[in-house]
CSV table of N, CA, C and O in Angstrom, one decimal:
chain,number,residue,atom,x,y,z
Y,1,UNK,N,8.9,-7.5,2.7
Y,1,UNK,CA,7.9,-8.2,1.9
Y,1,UNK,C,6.5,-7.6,2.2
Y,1,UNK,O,6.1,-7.5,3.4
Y,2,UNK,N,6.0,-7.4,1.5
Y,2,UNK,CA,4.5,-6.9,1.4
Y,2,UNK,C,3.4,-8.0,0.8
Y,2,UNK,O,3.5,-8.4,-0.4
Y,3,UNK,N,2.3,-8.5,1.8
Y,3,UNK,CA,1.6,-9.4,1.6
Y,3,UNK,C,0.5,-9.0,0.2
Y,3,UNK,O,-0.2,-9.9,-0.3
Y,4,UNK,N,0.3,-7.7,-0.2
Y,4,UNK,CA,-0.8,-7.1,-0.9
Y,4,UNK,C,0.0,-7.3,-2.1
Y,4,UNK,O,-0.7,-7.3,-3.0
Y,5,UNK,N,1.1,-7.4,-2.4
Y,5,UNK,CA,2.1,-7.6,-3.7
Y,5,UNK,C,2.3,-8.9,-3.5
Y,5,UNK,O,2.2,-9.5,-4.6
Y,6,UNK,N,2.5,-9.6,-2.8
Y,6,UNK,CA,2.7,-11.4,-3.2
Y,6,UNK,C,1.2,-11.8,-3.4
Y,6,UNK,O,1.1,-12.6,-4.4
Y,7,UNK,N,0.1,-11.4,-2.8
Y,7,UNK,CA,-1.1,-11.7,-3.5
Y,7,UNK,C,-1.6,-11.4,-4.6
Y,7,UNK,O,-2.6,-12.0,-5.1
Y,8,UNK,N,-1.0,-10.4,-5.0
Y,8,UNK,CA,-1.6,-9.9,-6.3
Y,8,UNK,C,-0.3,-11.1,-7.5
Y,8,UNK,O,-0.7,-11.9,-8.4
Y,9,UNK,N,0.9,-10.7,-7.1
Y,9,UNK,CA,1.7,-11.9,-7.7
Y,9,UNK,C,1.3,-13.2,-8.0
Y,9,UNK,O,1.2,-13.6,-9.2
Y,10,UNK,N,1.2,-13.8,-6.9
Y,10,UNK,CA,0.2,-15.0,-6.9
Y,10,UNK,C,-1.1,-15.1,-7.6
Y,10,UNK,O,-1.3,-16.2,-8.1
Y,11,UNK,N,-1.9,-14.5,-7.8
Y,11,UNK,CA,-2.8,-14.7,-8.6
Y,11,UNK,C,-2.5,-14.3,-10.1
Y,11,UNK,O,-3.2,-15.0,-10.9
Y,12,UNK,N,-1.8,-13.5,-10.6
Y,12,UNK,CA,-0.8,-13.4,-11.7
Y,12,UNK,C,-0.2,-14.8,-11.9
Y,12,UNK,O,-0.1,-15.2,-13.1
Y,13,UNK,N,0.2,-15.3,-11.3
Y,13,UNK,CA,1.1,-17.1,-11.1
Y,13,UNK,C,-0.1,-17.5,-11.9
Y,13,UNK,O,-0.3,-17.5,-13.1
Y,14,UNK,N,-1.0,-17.8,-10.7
Y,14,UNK,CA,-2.5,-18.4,-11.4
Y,14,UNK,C,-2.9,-18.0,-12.4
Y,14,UNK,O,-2.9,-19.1,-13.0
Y,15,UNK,N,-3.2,-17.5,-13.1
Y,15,UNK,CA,-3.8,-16.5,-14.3
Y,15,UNK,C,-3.0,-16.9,-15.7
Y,15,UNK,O,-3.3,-17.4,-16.8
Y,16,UNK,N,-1.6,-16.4,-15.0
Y,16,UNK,CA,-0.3,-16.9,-16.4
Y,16,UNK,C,0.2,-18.1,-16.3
Y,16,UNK,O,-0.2,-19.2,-16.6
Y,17,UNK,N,1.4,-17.5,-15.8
Y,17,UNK,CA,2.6,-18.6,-15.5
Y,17,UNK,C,3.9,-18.0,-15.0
Y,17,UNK,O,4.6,-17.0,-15.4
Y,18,UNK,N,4.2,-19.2,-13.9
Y,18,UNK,CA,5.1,-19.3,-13.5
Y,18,UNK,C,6.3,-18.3,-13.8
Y,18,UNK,O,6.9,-17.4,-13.2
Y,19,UNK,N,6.5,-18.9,-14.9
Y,19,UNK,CA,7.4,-18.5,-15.8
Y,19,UNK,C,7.9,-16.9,-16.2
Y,19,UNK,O,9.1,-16.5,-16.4
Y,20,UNK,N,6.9,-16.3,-16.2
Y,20,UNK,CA,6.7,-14.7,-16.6
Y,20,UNK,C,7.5,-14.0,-15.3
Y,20,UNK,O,8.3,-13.0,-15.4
Y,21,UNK,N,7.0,-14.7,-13.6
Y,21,UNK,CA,7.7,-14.4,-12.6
Y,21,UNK,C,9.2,-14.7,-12.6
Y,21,UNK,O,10.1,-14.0,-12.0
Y,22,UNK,N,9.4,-16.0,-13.3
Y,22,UNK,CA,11.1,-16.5,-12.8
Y,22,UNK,C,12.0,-15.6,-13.6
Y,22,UNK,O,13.2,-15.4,-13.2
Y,23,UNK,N,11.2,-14.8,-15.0
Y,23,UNK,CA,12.0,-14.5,-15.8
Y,23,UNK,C,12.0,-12.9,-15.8
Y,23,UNK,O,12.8,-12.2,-16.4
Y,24,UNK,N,11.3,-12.7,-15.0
Y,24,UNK,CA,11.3,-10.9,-14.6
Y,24,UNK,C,12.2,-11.0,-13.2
Y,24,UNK,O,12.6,-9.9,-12.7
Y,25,UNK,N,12.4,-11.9,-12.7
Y,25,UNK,CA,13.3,-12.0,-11.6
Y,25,UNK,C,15.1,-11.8,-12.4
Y,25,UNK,O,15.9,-11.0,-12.4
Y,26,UNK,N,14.9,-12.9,-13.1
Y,26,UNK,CA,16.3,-13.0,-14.2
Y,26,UNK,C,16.6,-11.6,-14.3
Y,26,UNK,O,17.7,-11.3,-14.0
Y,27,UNK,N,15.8,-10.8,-14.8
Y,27,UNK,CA,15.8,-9.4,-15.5
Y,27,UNK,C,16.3,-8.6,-13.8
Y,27,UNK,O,17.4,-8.4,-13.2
Y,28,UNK,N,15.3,-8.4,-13.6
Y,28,UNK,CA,15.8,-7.9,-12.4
Y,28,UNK,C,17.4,-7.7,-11.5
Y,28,UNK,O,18.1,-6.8,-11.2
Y,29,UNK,N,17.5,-9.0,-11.4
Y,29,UNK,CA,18.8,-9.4,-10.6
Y,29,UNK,C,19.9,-9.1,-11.8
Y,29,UNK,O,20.9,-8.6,-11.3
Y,30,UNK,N,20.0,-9.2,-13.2
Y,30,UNK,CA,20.7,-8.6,-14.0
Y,30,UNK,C,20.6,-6.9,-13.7
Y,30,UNK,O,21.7,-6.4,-13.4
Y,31,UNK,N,19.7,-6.2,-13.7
Y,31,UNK,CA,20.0,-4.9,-13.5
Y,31,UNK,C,20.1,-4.6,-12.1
Y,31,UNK,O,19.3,-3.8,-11.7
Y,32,UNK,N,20.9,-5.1,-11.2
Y,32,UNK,CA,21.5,-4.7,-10.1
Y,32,UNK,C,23.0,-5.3,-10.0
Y,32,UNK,O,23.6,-5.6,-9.0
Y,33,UNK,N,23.5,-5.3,-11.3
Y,33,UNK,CA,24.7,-5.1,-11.8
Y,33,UNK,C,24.9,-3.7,-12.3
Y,33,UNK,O,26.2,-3.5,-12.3
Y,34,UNK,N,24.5,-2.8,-12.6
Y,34,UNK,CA,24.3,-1.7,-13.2
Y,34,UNK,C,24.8,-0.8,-12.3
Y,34,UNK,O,24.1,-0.4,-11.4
Y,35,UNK,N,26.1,-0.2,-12.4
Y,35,UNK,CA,27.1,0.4,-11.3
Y,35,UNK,C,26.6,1.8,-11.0
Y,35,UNK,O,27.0,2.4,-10.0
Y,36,UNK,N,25.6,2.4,-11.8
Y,36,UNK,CA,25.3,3.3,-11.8
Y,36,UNK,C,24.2,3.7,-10.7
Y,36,UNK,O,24.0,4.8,-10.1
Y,37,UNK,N,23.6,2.5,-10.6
Y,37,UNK,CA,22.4,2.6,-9.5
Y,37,UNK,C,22.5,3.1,-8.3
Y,37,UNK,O,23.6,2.9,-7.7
Y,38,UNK,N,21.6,3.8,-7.7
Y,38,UNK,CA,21.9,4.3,-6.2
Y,38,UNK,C,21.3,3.1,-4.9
Y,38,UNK,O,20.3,2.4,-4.6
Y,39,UNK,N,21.8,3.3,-4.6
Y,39,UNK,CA,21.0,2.6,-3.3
Y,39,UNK,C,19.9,1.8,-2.5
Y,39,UNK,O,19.8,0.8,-1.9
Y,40,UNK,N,18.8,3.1,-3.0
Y,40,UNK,CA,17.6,3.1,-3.0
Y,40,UNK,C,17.0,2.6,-4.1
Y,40,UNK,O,15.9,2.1,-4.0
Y,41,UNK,N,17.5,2.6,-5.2
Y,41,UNK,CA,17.3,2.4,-6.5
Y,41,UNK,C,17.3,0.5,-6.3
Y,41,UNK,O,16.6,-0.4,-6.8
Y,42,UNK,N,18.5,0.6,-5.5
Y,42,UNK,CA,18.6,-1.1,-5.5
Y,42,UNK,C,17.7,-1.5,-4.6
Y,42,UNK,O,17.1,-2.5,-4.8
Y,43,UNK,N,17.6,-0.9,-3.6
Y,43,UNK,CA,16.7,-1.2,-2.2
Y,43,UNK,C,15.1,-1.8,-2.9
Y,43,UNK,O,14.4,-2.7,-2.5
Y,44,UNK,N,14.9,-1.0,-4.2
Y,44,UNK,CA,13.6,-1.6,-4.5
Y,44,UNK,C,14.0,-2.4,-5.4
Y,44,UNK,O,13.1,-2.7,-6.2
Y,45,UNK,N,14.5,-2.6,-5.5
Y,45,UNK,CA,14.6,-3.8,-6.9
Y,45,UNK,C,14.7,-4.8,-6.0
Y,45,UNK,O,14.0,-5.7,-6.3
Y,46,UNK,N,15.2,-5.1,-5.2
Y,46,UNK,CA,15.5,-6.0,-4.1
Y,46,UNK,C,14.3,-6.2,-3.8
Y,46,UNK,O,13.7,-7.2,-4.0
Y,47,UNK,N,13.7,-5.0,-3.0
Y,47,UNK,CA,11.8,-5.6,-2.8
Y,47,UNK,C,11.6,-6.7,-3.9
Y,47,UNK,O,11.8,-7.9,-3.8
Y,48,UNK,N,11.3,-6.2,-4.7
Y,48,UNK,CA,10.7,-6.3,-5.8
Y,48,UNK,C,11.0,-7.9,-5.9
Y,48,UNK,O,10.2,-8.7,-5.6
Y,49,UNK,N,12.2,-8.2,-6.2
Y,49,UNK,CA,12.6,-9.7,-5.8
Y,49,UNK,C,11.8,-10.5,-4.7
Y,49,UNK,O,10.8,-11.3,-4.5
Y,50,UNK,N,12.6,-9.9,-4.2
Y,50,UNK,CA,11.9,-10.7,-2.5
Y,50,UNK,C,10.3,-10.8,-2.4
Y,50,UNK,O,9.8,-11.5,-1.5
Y,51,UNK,N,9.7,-10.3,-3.1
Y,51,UNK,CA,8.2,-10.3,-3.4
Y,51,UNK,C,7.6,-11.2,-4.5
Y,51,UNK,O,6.4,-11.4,-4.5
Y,52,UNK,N,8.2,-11.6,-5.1
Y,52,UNK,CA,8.4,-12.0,-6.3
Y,52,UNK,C,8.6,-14.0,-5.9
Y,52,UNK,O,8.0,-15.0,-6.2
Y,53,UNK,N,9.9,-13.8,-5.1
Y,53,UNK,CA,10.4,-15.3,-5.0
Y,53,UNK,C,9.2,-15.3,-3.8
Y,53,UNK,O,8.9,-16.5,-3.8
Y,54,UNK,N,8.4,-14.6,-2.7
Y,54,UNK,CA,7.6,-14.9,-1.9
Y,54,UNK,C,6.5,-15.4,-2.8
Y,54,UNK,O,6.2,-16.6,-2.7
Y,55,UNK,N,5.8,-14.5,-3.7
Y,55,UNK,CA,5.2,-15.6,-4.5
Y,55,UNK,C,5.0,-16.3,-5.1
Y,55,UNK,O,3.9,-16.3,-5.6
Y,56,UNK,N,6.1,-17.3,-5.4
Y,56,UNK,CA,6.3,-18.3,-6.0
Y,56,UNK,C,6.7,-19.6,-5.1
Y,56,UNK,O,6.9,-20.8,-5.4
Y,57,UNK,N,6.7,-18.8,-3.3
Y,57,UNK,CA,6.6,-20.3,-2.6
Y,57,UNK,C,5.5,-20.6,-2.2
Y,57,UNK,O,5.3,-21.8,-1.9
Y,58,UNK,N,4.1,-19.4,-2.1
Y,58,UNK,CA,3.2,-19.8,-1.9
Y,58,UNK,C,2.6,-20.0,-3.0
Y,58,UNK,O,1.4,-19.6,-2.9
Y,59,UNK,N,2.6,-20.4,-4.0
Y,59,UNK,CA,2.0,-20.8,-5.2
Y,59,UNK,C,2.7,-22.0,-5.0
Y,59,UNK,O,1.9,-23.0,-5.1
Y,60,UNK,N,3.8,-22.4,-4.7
Y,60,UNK,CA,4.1,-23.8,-4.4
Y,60,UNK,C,3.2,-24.5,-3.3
Y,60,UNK,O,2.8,-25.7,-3.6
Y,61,UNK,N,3.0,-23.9,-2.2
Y,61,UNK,CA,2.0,-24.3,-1.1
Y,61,UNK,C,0.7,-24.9,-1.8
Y,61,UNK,O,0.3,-26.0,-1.9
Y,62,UNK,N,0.3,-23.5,-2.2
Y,62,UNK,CA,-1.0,-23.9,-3.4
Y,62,UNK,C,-1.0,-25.2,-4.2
Y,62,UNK,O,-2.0,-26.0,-4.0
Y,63,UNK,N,-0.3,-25.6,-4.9
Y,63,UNK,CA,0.1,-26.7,-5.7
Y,63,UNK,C,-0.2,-27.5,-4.9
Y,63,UNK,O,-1.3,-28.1,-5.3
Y,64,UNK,N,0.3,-27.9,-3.7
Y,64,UNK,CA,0.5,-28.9,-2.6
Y,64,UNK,C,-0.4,-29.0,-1.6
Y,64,UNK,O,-0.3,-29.5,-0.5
Y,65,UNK,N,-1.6,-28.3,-2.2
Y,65,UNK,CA,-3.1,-28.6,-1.5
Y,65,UNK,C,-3.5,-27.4,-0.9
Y,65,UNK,O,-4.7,-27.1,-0.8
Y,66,UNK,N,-2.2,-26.5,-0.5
Y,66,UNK,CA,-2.6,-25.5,0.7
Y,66,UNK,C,-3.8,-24.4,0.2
Y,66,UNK,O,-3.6,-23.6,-0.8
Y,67,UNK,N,-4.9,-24.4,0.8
Y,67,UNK,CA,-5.6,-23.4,0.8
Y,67,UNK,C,-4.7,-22.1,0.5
Y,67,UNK,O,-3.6,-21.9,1.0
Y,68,UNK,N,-5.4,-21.0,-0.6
Y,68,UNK,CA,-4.3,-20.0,-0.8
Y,68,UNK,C,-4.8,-18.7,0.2
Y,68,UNK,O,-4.4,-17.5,0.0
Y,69,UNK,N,-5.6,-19.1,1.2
Y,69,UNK,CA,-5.5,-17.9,2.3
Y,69,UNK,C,-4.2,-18.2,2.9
Y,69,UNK,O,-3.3,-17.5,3.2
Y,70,UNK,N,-4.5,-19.6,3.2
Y,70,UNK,CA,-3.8,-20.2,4.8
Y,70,UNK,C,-2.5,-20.0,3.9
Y,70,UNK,O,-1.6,-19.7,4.7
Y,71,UNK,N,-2.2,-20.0,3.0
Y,71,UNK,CA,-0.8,-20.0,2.1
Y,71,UNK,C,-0.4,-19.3,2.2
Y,71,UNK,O,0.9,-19.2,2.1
Y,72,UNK,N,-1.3,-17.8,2.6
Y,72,UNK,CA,-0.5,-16.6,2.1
Y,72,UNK,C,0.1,-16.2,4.0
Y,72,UNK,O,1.0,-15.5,4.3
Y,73,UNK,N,-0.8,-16.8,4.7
Y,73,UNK,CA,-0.9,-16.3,6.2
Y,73,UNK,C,0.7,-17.4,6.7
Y,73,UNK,O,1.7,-16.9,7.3
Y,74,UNK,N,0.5,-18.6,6.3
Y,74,UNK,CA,1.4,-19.0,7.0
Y,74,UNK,C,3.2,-18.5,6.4
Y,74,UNK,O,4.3,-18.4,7.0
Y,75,UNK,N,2.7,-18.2,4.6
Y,75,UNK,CA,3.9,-17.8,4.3
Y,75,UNK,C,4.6,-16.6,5.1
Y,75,UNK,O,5.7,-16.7,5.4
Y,76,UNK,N,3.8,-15.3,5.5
Y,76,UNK,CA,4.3,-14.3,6.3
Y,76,UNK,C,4.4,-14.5,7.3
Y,76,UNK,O,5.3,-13.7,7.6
Y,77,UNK,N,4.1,-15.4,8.2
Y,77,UNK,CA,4.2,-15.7,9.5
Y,77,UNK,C,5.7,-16.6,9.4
Y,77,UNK,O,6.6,-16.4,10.3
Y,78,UNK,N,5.9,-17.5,8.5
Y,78,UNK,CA,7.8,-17.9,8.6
Y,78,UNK,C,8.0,-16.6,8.4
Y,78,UNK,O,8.8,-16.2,9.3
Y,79,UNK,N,7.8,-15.5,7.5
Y,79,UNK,CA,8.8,-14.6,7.1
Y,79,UNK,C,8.9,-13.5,8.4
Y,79,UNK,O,10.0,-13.0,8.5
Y,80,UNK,N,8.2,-13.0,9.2
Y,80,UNK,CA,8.0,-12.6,10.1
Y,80,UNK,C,8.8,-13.3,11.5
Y,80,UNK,O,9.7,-12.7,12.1
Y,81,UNK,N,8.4,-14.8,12.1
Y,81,UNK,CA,9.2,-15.4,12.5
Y,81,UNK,C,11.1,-15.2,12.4
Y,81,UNK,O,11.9,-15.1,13.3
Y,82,UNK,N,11.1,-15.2,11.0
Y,82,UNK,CA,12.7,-15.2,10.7
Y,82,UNK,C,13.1,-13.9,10.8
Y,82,UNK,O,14.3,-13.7,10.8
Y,83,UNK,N,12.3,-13.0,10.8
Y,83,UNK,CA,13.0,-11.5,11.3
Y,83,UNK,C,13.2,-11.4,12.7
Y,83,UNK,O,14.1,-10.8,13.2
Y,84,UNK,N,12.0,-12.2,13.4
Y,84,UNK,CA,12.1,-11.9,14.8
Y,84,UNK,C,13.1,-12.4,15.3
Y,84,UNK,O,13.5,-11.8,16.3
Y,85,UNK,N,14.2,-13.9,14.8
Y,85,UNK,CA,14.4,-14.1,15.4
Y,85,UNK,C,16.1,-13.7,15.2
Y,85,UNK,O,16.9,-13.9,16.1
């Protein structure tokens, strides 16, 4: 996960909607059905997800009062946490 793509995501959240993210996710995870794909091919589309559902829990934070610095800081710090451990 890359914090400079869930922020830019997240303010996209803000700006549009929600919605435009859940449904490019939809899209997404449909073409990694696509037998043809290589690896790396999937490797980013996978980012791309994972970046994607990261900014949509900190736009949940946001909702729920959280300052969207402290949102964005504490969301990487669980995701970092859970690698470490």
């Amino acid at each position: 996960m890359k914090l400079p793509v869930i922020k830019q995501l997240t303010q996209f959240i803000e700006d549009n909607d929600e919605d435009f993210v859940l449904e490019t996710i939809e899209t997404l995870e449909n073409l990694t059905e696509v037998s043809s794909l290589k690896d790396e091919e999937l490797d980013v589309i996978g980012e791309l997800i994972s970046n994607m559902y990261g900014a949509i829990e900190v736009n949940k934070m946001i909702k729920d009062g959280t300052p969207k610095k402290e949102a964005l800081n504490n969301f990487m710090q669980r995701v970092l946490g859970s690698i470490d451990k």
